[in-house]
Coordinates of C-alpha atoms in Angstrom, one line a residue:
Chain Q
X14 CA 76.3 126.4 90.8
X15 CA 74.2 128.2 92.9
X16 CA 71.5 130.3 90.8
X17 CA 71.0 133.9 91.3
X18 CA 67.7 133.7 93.3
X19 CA 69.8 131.8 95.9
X20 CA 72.3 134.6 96.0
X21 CA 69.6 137.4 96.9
X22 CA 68.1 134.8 99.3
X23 CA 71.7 134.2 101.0
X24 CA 72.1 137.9 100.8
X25 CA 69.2 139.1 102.1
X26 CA 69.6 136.6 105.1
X27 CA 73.3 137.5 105.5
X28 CA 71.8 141.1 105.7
X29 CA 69.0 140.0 108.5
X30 CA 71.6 138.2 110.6
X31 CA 73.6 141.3 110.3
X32 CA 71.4 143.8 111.3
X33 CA 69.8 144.0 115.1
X34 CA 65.4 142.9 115.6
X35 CA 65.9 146.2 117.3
X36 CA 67.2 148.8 114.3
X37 CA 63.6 147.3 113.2
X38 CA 61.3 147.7 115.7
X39 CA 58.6 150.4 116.5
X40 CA 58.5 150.9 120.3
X41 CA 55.7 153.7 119.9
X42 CA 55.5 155.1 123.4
X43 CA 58.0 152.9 125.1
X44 CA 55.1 151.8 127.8
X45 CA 55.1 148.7 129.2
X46 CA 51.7 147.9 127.9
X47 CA 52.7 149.0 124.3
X48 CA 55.7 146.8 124.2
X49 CA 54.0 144.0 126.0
X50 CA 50.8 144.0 123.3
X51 CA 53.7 144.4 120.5
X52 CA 55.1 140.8 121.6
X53 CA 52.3 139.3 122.0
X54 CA 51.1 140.7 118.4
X55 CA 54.5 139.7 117.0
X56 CA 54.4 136.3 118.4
X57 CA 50.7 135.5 117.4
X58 CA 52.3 136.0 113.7
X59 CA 55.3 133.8 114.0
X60 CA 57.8 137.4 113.7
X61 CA 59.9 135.6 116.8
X62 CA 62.6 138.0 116.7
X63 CA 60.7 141.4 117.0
X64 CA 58.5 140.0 119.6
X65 CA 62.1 139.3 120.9
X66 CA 62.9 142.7 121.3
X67 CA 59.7 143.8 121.9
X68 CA 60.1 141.9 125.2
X69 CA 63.8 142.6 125.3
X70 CA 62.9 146.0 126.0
X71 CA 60.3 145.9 128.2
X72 CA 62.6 144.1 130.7
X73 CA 65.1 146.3 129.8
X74 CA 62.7 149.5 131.0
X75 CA 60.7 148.1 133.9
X76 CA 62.7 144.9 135.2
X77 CA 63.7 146.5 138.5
X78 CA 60.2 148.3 139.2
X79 CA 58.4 145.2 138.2
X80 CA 60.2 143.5 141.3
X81 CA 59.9 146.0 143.4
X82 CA 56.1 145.5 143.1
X83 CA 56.3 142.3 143.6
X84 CA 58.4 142.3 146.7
X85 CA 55.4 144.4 148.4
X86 CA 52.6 141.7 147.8
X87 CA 52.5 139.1 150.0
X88 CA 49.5 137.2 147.6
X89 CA 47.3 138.2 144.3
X90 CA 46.4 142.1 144.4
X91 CA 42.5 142.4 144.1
X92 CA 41.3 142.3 140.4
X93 CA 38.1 144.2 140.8
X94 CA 37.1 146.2 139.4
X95 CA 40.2 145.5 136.4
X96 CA 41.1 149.1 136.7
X97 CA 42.6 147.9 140.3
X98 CA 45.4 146.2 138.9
X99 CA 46.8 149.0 136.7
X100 CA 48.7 150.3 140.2
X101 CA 50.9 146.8 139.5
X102 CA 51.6 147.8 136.0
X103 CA 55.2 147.1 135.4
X104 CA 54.9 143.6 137.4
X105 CA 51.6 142.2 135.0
X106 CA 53.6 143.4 131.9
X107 CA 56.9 142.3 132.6
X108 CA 55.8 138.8 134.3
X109 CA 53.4 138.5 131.4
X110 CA 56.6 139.3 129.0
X111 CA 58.4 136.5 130.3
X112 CA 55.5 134.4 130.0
X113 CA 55.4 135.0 126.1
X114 CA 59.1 134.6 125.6
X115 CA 58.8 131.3 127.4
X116 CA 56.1 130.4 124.6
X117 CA 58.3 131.5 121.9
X118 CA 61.5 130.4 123.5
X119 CA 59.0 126.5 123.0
X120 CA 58.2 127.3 119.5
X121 CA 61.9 127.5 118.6
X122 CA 62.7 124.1 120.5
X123 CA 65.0 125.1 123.2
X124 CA 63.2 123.6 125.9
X125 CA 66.1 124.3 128.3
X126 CA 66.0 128.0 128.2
X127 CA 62.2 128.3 128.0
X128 CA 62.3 126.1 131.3
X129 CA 64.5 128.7 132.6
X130 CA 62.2 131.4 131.9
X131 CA 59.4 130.0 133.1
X132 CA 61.1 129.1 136.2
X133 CA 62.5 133.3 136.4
X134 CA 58.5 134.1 136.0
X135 CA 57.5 131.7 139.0
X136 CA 60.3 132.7 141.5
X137 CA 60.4 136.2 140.7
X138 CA 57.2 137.6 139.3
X139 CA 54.6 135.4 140.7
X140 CA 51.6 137.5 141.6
X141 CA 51.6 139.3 137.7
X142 CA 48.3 138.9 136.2
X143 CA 47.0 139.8 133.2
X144 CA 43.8 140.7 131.0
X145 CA 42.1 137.8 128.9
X146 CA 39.9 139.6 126.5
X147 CA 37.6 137.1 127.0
X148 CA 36.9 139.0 130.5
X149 CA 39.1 137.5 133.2
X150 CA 42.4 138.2 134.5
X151 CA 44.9 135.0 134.5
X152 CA 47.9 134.3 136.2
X153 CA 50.8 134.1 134.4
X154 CA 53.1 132.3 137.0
X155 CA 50.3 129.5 137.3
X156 CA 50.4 128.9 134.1
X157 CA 54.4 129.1 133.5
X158 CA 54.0 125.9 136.6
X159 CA 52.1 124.3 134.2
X160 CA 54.4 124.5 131.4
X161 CA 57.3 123.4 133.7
X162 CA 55.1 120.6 134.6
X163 CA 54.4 119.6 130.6
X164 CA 58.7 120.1 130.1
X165 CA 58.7 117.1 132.3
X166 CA 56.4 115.1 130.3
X167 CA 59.0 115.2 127.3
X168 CA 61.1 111.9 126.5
X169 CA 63.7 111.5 128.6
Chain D
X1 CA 17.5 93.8 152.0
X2 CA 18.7 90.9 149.7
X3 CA 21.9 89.4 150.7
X4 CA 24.7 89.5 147.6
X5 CA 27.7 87.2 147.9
X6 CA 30.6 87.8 145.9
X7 CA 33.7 85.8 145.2
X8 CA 37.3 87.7 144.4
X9 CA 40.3 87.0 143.9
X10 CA 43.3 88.6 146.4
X11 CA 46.5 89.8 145.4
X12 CA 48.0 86.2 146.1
X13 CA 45.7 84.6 144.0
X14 CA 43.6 83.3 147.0
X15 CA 39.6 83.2 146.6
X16 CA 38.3 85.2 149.1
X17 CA 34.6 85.4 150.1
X18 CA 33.3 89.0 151.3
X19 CA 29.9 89.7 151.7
X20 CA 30.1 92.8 153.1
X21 CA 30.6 96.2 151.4
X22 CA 34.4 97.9 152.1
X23 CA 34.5 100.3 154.8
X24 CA 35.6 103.3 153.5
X25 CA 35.9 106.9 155.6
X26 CA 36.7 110.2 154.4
X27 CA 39.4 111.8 156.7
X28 CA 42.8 114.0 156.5
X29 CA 46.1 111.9 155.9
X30 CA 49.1 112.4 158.4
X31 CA 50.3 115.7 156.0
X32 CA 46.3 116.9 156.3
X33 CA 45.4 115.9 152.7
X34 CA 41.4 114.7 152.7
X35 CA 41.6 111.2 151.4
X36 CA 39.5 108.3 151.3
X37 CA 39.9 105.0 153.3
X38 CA 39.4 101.6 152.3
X39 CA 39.3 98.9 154.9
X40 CA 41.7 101.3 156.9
X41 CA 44.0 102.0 154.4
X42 CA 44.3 105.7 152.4
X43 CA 43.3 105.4 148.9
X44 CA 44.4 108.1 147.0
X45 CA 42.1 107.9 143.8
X46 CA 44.0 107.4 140.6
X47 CA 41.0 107.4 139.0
X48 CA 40.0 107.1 135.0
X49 CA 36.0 107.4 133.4
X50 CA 35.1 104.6 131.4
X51 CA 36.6 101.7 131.1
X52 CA 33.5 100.3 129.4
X53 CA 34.9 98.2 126.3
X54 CA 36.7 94.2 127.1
X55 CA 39.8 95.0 128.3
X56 CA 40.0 98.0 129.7
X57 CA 39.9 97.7 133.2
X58 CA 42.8 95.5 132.7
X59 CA 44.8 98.2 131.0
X60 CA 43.5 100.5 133.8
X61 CA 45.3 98.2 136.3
X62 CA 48.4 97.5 134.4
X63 CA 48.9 101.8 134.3
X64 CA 48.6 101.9 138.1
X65 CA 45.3 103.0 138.3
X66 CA 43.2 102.2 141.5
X67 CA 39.4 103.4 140.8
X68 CA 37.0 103.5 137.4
X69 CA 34.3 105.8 137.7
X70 CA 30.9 105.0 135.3
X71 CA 27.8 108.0 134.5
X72 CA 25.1 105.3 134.9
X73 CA 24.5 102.4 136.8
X74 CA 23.8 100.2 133.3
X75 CA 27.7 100.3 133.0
X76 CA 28.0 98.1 135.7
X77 CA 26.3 95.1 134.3
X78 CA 28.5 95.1 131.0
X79 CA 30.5 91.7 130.8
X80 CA 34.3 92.1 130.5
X81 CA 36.4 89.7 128.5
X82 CA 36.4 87.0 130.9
X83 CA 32.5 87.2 130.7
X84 CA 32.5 88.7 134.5
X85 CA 30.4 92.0 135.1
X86 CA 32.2 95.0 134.8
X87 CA 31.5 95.6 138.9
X88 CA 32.8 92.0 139.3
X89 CA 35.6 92.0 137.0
X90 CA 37.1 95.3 138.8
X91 CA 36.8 94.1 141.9
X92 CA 39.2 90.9 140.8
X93 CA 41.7 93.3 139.4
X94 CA 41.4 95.1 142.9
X95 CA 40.1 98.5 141.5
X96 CA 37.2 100.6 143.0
X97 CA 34.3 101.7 141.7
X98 CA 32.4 105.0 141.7
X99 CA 29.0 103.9 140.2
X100 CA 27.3 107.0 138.8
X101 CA 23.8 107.6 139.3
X102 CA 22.5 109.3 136.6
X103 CA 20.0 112.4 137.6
X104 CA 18.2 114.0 134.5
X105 CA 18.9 117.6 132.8
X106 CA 16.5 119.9 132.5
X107 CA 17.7 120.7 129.4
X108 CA 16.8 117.0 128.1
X109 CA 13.2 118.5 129.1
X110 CA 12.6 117.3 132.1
X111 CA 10.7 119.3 135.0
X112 CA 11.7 119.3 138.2
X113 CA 8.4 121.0 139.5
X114 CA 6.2 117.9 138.2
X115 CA 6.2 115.7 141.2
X116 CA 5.2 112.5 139.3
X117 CA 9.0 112.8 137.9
X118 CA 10.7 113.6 140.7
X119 CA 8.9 110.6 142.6
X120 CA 10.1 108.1 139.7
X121 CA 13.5 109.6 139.5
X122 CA 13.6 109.1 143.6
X123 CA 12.4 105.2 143.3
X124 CA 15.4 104.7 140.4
X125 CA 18.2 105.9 141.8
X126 CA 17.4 104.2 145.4
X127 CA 16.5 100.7 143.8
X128 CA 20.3 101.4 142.1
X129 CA 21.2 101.9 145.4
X130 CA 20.2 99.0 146.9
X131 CA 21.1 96.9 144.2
X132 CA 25.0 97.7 144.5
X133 CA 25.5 99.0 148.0
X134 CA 26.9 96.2 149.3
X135 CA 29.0 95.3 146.6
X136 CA 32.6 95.5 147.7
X137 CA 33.9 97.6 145.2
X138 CA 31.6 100.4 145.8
X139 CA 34.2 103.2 147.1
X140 CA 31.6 106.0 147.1
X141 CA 28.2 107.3 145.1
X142 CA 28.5 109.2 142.0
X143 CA 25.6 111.2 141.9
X144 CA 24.5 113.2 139.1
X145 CA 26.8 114.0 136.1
X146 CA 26.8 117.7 135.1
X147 CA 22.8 118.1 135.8
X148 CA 22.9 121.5 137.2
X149 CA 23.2 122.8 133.6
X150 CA 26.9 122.7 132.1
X151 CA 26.4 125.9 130.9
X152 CA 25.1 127.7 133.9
X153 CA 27.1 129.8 135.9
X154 CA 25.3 129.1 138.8
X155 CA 23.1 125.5 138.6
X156 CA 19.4 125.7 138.4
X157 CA 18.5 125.8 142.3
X158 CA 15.7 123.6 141.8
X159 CA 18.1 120.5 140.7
X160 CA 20.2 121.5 143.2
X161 CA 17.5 121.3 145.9
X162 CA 16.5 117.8 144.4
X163 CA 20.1 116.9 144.4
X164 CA 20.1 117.8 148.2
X165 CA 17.1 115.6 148.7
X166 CA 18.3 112.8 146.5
X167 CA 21.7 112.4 148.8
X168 CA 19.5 112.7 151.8
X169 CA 17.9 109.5 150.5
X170 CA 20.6 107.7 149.5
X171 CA 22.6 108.2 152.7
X172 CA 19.2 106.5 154.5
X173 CA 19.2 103.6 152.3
X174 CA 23.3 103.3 152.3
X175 CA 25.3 104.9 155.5
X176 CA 28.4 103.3 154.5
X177 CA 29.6 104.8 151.3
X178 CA 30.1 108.7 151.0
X179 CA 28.2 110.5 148.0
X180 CA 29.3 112.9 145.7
X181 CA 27.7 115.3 143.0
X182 CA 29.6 116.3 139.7
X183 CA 29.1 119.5 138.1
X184 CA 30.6 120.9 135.1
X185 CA 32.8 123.4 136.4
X186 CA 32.2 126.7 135.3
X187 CA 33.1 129.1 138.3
X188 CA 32.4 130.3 141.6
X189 CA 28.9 130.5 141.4
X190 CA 27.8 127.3 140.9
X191 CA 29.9 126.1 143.9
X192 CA 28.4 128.5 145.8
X193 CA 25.0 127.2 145.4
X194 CA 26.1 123.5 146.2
X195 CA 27.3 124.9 149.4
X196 CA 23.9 126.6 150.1
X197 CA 22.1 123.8 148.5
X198 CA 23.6 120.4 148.9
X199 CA 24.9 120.4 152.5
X200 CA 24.8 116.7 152.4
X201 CA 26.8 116.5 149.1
X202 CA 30.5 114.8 151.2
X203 CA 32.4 114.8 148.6
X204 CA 32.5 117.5 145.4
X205 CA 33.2 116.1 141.8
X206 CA 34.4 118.4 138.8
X207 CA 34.5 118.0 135.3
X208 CA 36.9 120.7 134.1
X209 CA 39.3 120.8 131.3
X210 CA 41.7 123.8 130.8
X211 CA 41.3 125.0 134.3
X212 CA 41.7 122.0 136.2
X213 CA 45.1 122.6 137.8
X214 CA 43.6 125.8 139.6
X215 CA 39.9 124.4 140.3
X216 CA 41.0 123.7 144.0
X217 CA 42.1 127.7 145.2
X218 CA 39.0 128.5 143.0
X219 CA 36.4 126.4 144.8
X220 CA 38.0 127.4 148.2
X221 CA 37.4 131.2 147.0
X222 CA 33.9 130.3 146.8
X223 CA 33.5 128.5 149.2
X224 CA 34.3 124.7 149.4
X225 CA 35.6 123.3 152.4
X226 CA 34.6 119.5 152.4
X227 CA 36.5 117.0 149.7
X228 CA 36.7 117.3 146.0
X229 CA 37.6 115.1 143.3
X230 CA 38.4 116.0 139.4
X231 CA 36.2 113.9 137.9
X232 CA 36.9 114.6 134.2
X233 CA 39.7 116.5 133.3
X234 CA 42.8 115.7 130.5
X235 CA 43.3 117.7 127.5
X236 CA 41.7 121.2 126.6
X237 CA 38.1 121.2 125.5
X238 CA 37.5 121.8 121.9
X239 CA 35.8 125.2 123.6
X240 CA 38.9 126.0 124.7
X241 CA 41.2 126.2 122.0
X242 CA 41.6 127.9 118.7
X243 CA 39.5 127.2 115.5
X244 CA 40.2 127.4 112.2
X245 CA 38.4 130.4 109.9
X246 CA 35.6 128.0 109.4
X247 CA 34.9 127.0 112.8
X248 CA 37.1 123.7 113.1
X249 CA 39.0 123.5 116.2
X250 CA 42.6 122.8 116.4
X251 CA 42.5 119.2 117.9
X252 CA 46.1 119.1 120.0
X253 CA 48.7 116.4 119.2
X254 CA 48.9 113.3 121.4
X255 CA 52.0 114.4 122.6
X256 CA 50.3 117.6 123.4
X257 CA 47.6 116.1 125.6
X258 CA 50.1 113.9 127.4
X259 CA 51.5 116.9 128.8
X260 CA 48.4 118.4 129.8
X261 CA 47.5 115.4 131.5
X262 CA 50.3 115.1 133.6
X263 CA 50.4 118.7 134.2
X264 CA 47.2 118.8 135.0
X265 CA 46.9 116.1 137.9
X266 CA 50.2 117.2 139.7
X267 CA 49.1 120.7 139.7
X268 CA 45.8 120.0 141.4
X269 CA 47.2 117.1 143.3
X270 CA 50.3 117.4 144.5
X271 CA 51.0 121.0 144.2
X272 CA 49.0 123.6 144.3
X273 CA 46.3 125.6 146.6
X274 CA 43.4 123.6 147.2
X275 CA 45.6 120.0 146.9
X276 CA 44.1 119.4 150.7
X277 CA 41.1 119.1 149.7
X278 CA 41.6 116.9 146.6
X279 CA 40.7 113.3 147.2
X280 CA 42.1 112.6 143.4
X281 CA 41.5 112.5 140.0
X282 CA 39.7 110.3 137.0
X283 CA 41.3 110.9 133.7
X284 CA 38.9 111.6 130.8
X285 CA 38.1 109.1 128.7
X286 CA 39.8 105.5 129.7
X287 CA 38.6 104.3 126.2
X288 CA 37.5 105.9 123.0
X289 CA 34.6 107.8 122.3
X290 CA 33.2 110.3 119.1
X291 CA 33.2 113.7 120.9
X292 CA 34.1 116.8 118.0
X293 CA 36.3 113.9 116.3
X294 CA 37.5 110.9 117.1
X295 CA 39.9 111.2 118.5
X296 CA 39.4 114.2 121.1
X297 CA 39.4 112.2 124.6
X298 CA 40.0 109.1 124.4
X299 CA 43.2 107.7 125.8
X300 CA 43.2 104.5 123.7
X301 CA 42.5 103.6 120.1
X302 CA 40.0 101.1 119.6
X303 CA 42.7 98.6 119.0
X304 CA 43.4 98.7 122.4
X305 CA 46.7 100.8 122.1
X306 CA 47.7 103.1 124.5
X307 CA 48.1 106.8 123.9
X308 CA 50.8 109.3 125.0
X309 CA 47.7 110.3 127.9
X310 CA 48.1 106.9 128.8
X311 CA 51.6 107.1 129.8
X312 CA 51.3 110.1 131.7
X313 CA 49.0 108.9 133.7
X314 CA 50.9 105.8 134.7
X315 CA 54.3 108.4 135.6
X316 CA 52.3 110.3 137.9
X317 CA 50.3 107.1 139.6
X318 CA 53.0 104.7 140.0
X319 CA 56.0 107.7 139.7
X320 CA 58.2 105.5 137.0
X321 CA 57.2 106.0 132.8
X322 CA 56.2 102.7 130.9
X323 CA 58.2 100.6 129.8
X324 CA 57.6 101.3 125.9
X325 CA 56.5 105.0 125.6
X326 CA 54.2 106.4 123.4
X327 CA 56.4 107.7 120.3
X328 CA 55.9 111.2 120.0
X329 CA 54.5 113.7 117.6
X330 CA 57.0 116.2 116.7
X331 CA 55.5 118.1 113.9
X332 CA 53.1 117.5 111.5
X333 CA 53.5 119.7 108.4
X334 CA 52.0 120.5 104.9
X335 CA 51.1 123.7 103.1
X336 CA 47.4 122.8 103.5
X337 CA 47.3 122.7 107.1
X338 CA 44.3 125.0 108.1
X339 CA 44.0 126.4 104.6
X340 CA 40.6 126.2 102.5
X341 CA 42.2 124.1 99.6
X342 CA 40.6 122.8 96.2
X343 CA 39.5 119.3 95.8
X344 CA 41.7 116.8 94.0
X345 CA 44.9 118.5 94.4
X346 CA 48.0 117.0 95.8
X347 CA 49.4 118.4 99.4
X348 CA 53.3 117.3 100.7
X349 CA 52.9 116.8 104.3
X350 CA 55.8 115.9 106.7
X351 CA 55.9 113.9 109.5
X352 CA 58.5 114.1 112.6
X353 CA 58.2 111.5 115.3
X354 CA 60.5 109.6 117.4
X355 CA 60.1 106.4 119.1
X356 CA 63.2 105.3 120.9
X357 CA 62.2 102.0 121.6
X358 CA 60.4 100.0 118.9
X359 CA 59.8 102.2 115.6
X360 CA 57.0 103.6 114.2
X361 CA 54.5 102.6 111.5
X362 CA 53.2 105.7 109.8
X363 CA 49.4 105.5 108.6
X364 CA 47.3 108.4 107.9
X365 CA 43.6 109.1 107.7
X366 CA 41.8 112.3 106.8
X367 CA 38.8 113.2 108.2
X368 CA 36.0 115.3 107.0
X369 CA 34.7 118.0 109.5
X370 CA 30.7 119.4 109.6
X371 CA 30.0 121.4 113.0
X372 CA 26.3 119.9 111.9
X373 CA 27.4 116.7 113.1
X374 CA 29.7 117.0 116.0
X375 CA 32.8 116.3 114.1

């Protein structure tokens, strides 16, 4: 017989599967760099579904001006001083996005659709960058190539 | 000059006598890749460090590995198992060898303006020279190891200018064999310097962990326009990952550094900006070694058994996996995982890993950790 602790667990999961990440969430300005700082937050605490939406969101917003960024570069916009990349806004925060819900997309153990996103990141966002606090800029497409590369690794 | 014989053995098991040193040349492939040639043949370096401890450079073969790299010049007088020199024993197994030749550190406290040092340090490295230049496994000089300052994100000039000198020497005593200098790669700066510095420096070597898949576009932005090599790289550096509230840092799984192993050479290899210039790579450590813990670098166990590096390194060198895989390290999982907990209390702690092919044994080992003592 299943005890009355179980009940409010089933219940209160029947109740999270029910209701949307989104109904949830906190968007505060709707920015790009607000919602891209939320997923990474959101992620960094193992809270997979709002950083989910978080990101969901973000691509939902800035997708198509993200691209259009990119589709002007023909290589890495200069990164110095930092200030100089805030003109490519949408693309660093939406290719940087993608990068985390590749990450999480690994966590969860679907290897196929983080692959997927990785590979979305490298074809169609390649020259994002984005802010290490440690003081550098890194490349987000670079380093989804490298997690492609490590998918490969994996038992046959 | 003395006259050294040596006796090897061919492919076809036939003794063959050389006397002579291999001829090897630096020159673009057909595609315009920089590559080293051996006798007239390209030798792209699948390279590995170590190799030290009986056998090794056996195992080193048997992956599809081509070249051992050493720090010192002592390394090359250790007997294998068959009783054989290391220098010897590779060149039987048909692997080349980069003999390092160790220039101090400042930092160890020694001064490069006292002349008296700098004229001792001169007459051991060219009587290392001598000693092994006509050895026919030589491929090429490794000179230095990381003795511009690790640290630095420049190099102390004055080791670089001695570094300039030293090559300069070397190339007098032995024309046939290229050299090459190995920093600890830290950024532009320091490759800058070389360039100013070391014009005589043919080939560039670079220790470099995390960032090793885009070290060639970054030494090309500062610079760098001959040859490089990776000659250290594998999994992230214990400086580059997280740590634990007191200070422990999060060692990866096996499975973990498999995957940034083979990552890690095809991106600086085969695929991205810079590959031109990359000669090859020499995984980091082809053996086992304390570094942090024991079990941070090293690619084997000290039984001898391979780990999941191991395996990536023989995909991307011979293009096919082993035969029996690594098993892998799913998860490892207890409530006490990177916790402070108290002594003498019992922790569950689950296990998931697969091994297609033979089964696993399961044994475990806890470890205690002091920052006081490197581990």
């Amino acid at each position: 017989m299943r005890s009355w602790s179980g009940w409010v667990i089933a219940l209160a999961l029947a109740w999270g599967l029910a209701e949307p990440a989104s109904a949830q969430l906190d968007y505060g300005d709707f920015s790009s760099a607000t919602l891209t700082g939320k997923a990474w937050s959101e992620m960094g605490s193992q809270n997979y579904e709002a950083a989910l939406g978080y990101i969901a969101k973000c691509l939902e917003l800035y997708e198509a001006q993200a691209k259009t960024m990119q589709a002007g570069l023909s290589d890495y916009p200069p990164n110095t001083p930092p200030e100089a990349t805030s003109k490519f806004w949408a693309l660093n925060d939406v290719g940087t996005c993608l990068f985390i819900r590749g990450e999480i997309e690994l966590k969860r153990g679907d290897k196929s659709a983080a692959k997927a996103t990785f590979q979305k990141l490298v074809n169609e966002l390649k020259y994002a960058q984005c802010w290490d606090t440690n003081g550098w800029f890194w490349k987000p497409a670079d380093a989804a190539k490298k997690k492609i590369l490590e998918l490969e690794f994996e038992q046959p | 000059m003395a006259a050294l014989s040596f006796t090897s053995v061919a492919a076809e098991n036939q003794p063959v006598r050389t006397e002579r040193p291999a001829e090897v040349t630096l020159g673009p492939n057909p595609a315009g890749d920089w590559r080293f040639f051996v006798n007239g043949r390209e030798f792209p370096v699948h390279g590995a460090g170590g190799a030290g401890a009986p056998g090794l450079l056996e195992k080193l073969k048997e992956a599809g590995g081509n070249c051992v790299r050493t720090w010192g010049i002592d390394a090359l007088e250790v007997r294998m198992s068959n009783g054989d020199r290391f220098m010897d024993r590779a060149h039987q197994l048909g692997l080349m060898v980069v003999p390092g030749l160790w220039v101090q550190h400042e930092r160890h406290g020694f001064d490069y303006s006292d002349p008296a040092f700098i004229t001792r340090q001169r007459t051991q490295l060219l009587a290392q020279v001598r000693a092994y230049r006509d050895h026919p496994a030589v491929l090429a000089w490794g000179l230095g190891n990381e003795m511009e300052g690790p640290a630095s994100p420049t190099g102390s000039v004055v080791v670089l200018q001695e570094v300039e000198e030293l090559a300069k020497l070397i190339k007098q005593e032995d024309p046939h064999h290229p050299v090459m200098t190995v920093i600890a790669f830290t950024g532009g700066g320091k490759v800058a310097n070389l360039v100013q510095y070391c014009p005589s420096i043919d080939i560039l070597g670079l220790n470099t962990y995390g960032a090793a898949g885009g070290a060639g576009s970054a030494i090309k932005a500062a610079g760098w326009t001959k040859p490089f090599a990776i000659t250290e790289f594998g999994v992230n550096g214990f400086w580059e990952v997280g740590k634990t509230d007191w200070g422990a840092p999060y060692e990866p799984t096996s499975q973990e550094k498999g995957r940034s192993f083979y990552a890690a050479h095809r991106m600086v290899f085969e695929l991205n900006d810079g590959k031109e210039l990359c000669v090859g790579t020499f995984a980091f450590l082809w053996g086992w070694k304390q570094e942090k813990t024991d079990t941070w670098f090293g690619m084997f166990l000290p039984t001898l058994e391979k780990l999941a590096p191991v395996d990536a390194m023989t995909k991307v060198w011979t293009g096919h996996w082993p035969t029996n895989r690594c098993p892998v390290l799913n998860a490892l999982n207890s409530p006490a995982a990177a916790k402070r907990i108290p002594p003498g209390q019992e922790f569950p702690a689950t296990v998931e890993v697969e091994d297609p092919e033979v089964g696993v044994r399961l044994a475990g080992q806890i470890r205690e950790y002091g920052p006081e003592r490197g581990r």
